[in-house]
Amino acid sequence: MTTGSSNPSRPTADGGGISTFKGPERALRADRLGTGGLLLSVLAATAPLMVVAGVMPTTFAVMGIVGQPLLFVILGVVLVLFSLGYAEMSRHVHNAGAFYAYISRGLGGTAGASAALVALVAYNALQAGIYGIFGFEVSNLFATYADLTVAWWIPALAAVALVGALGWLKIDVNARVLGVLLVIEVVLVVVFDVAAVGDPGPAGLSLHAFDPDTLSGAGIGTALCFCIAAFLGFEQAPVYAEETSRPHILVPRVMFLAVAGVAVFFALSSWALTVATGPSAIVGTAREESAGLLFSLTGSRLGGTFTDVLHVLFVTGMFAAMLSFHNVVARYAFAMGREGLLPPVFGRTSSASGAPATGSLSQTVFSLLIVVAFAVTDDRPAGDPTAPVLHLFTWGGNIGALGVILLMAAASLSVIVFFVRRGAARTQGWRLVTSALAGLALLVIALYTVKDFDVLVGTGPGSALSRILPGIIGLAAVVGLVQGSVLRARRPETHARIGLGNEAFQLEKAAGSAP
């Protein structure tokens, strides 16, 4: 196989890969999602309320960077540049494997196998991490409003079961669930933004947070790591390409809507926090209030009832993010099973709903094992900042974020190689330039993420965890490379199918029907 070629070697049935499946089991059902459903499925993963109530106060407090609103604008520009090439690739490649499918088309099947395993590990880590903070917050809700002590792992396990059940349903049903939760979250945050602007702090409607001078200091690199994690989810649009009616139109449209919408929404919301406290006081107030910053500000402006509702929606927003990431993991596993990177059973879909059943079940089992493992080792109160439940969130979230950032950087390179090899460098020239710029920026952010991993996960500077945790992504990349190399040497037909998705199936059908 000539990697990156538009005419890869024709796959043939080998009895040990996806070729043993019938057509309906090897394809996700099309026409399930329109623009609205796809957009809601993608945006739910960003968990807007969790970002505003959790990520933003943490970034202000830990990094001491007043210019967080400007960081969201800058990152929005970087991700728009990335999306220009990524979206163009989505017009040529329709595969639930998204990242690894694109990387396979540009950099070859071996690199694609590596990217596939990195994606599977990264999104599983993100998913499992949210179960930790979800259980922690639900436990606090019971303690606050019902005066009941509930161990964090009980609501976490309940969420694992419910997400697993929803994962087996039709994707349009999932989109409706995600959509309702997302819209309510966004509305409540917008209400706060308006209230903050209408009742500003001592400095009035100051735009100081958008001053470039606020981005000076040693914490800027780590602040970028915190903030880019808030965008994770927009890149998932191509994962659902096979389940839309017009993927070449809907996927690029949704990606740009998602990136632009998230950048503007988070920039304005983080600015509203600085307006409510005053730019000079935001860092100190965030350090004092921590994750209670947003709720403290809404309590004084919008009353206790609104704040109580916000607490509940904070939890449901996490649930929406968990369901969104679950759907993505299930589809990556399906794509990998269909192409021989996982056992063939992963390449099956449910006959009732068309959902990737085995991928969904495997993700549920993985989450169950992780939650149980952290529950067994949790010998401290849930409110203890050293409790394993909080480690689960910070470790999983940052491992996942690092993996996705590296995948985006690799995808940027693959866009360039893909179009150059197709002889389209001149016609796609400006997209190749934007992909190169975005790729370099993402690599810088990835380097800062690795360098400052001890800060991101709250360990000491010399902690072994600051090397072990990011090393999980490195190990996944290496194991994937080894798998790809072995497949290329021993099962070239399977290697040739990596990244092809349904195209491999169509080629096999054509080969089987040929005289």
CSV table of N, CA, C and O in Angstrom, one decimal, residues 5 58 97 121 138 262 274 283 389 497 503:
chain,number,residue,atom,x,y,z
A,5,SER,N,-2.2,7.5,-0.6
A,5,SER,CA,-2.7,7.5,-2.0
A,5,SER,C,-4.2,7.5,-2.0
A,5,SER,O,-4.8,7.0,-1.1
A,58,THR,N,-10.5,27.8,38.5
A,58,THR,CA,-9.3,27.2,38.7
A,58,THR,C,-8.1,27.9,37.9
A,58,THR,O,-7.0,28.1,38.5
A,97,GLY,N,-14.0,6.7,12.7
A,97,GLY,CA,-12.7,6.8,13.3
A,97,GLY,C,-12.1,8.2,13.3
A,97,GLY,O,-11.1,8.4,14.0
A,121,VAL,N,-7.6,5.6,24.1
A,121,VAL,CA,-7.2,5.9,25.5
A,121,VAL,C,-7.6,7.2,26.0
A,121,VAL,O,-8.1,7.4,27.1
A,138,VAL,N,-22.5,15.1,43.1
A,138,VAL,CA,-23.8,14.6,43.6
A,138,VAL,C,-23.8,14.3,45.0
A,138,VAL,O,-24.8,14.5,45.8
A,262,VAL,N,-18.2,28.2,20.9
A,262,VAL,CA,-17.5,28.0,22.2
A,262,VAL,C,-16.6,29.1,22.5
A,262,VAL,O,-16.5,29.6,23.7
A,274,THR,N,-14.8,38.4,35.5
A,274,THR,CA,-13.9,39.5,35.9
A,274,THR,C,-14.7,40.8,36.1
A,274,THR,O,-14.4,41.6,37.0
A,283,VAL,N,-8.5,37.2,40.7
A,283,VAL,CA,-7.5,36.2,41.1
A,283,VAL,C,-7.7,35.9,42.5
A,283,VAL,O,-7.8,34.7,43.0
A,389,VAL,N,-11.2,10.3,44.5
A,389,VAL,CA,-12.2,10.8,43.6
A,389,VAL,C,-11.8,12.0,42.8
A,389,VAL,O,-12.1,12.1,41.6
A,497,ARG,N,-6.7,-1.6,5.0
A,497,ARG,CA,-8.0,-1.1,5.2
A,497,ARG,C,-8.1,0.0,6.3
A,497,ARG,O,-9.1,0.6,6.5
A,503,GLU,N,-15.6,2.4,2.8
A,503,GLU,CA,-15.0,2.2,1.5
A,503,GLU,C,-14.3,0.8,1.3
A,503,GLU,O,-14.4,0.3,0.3
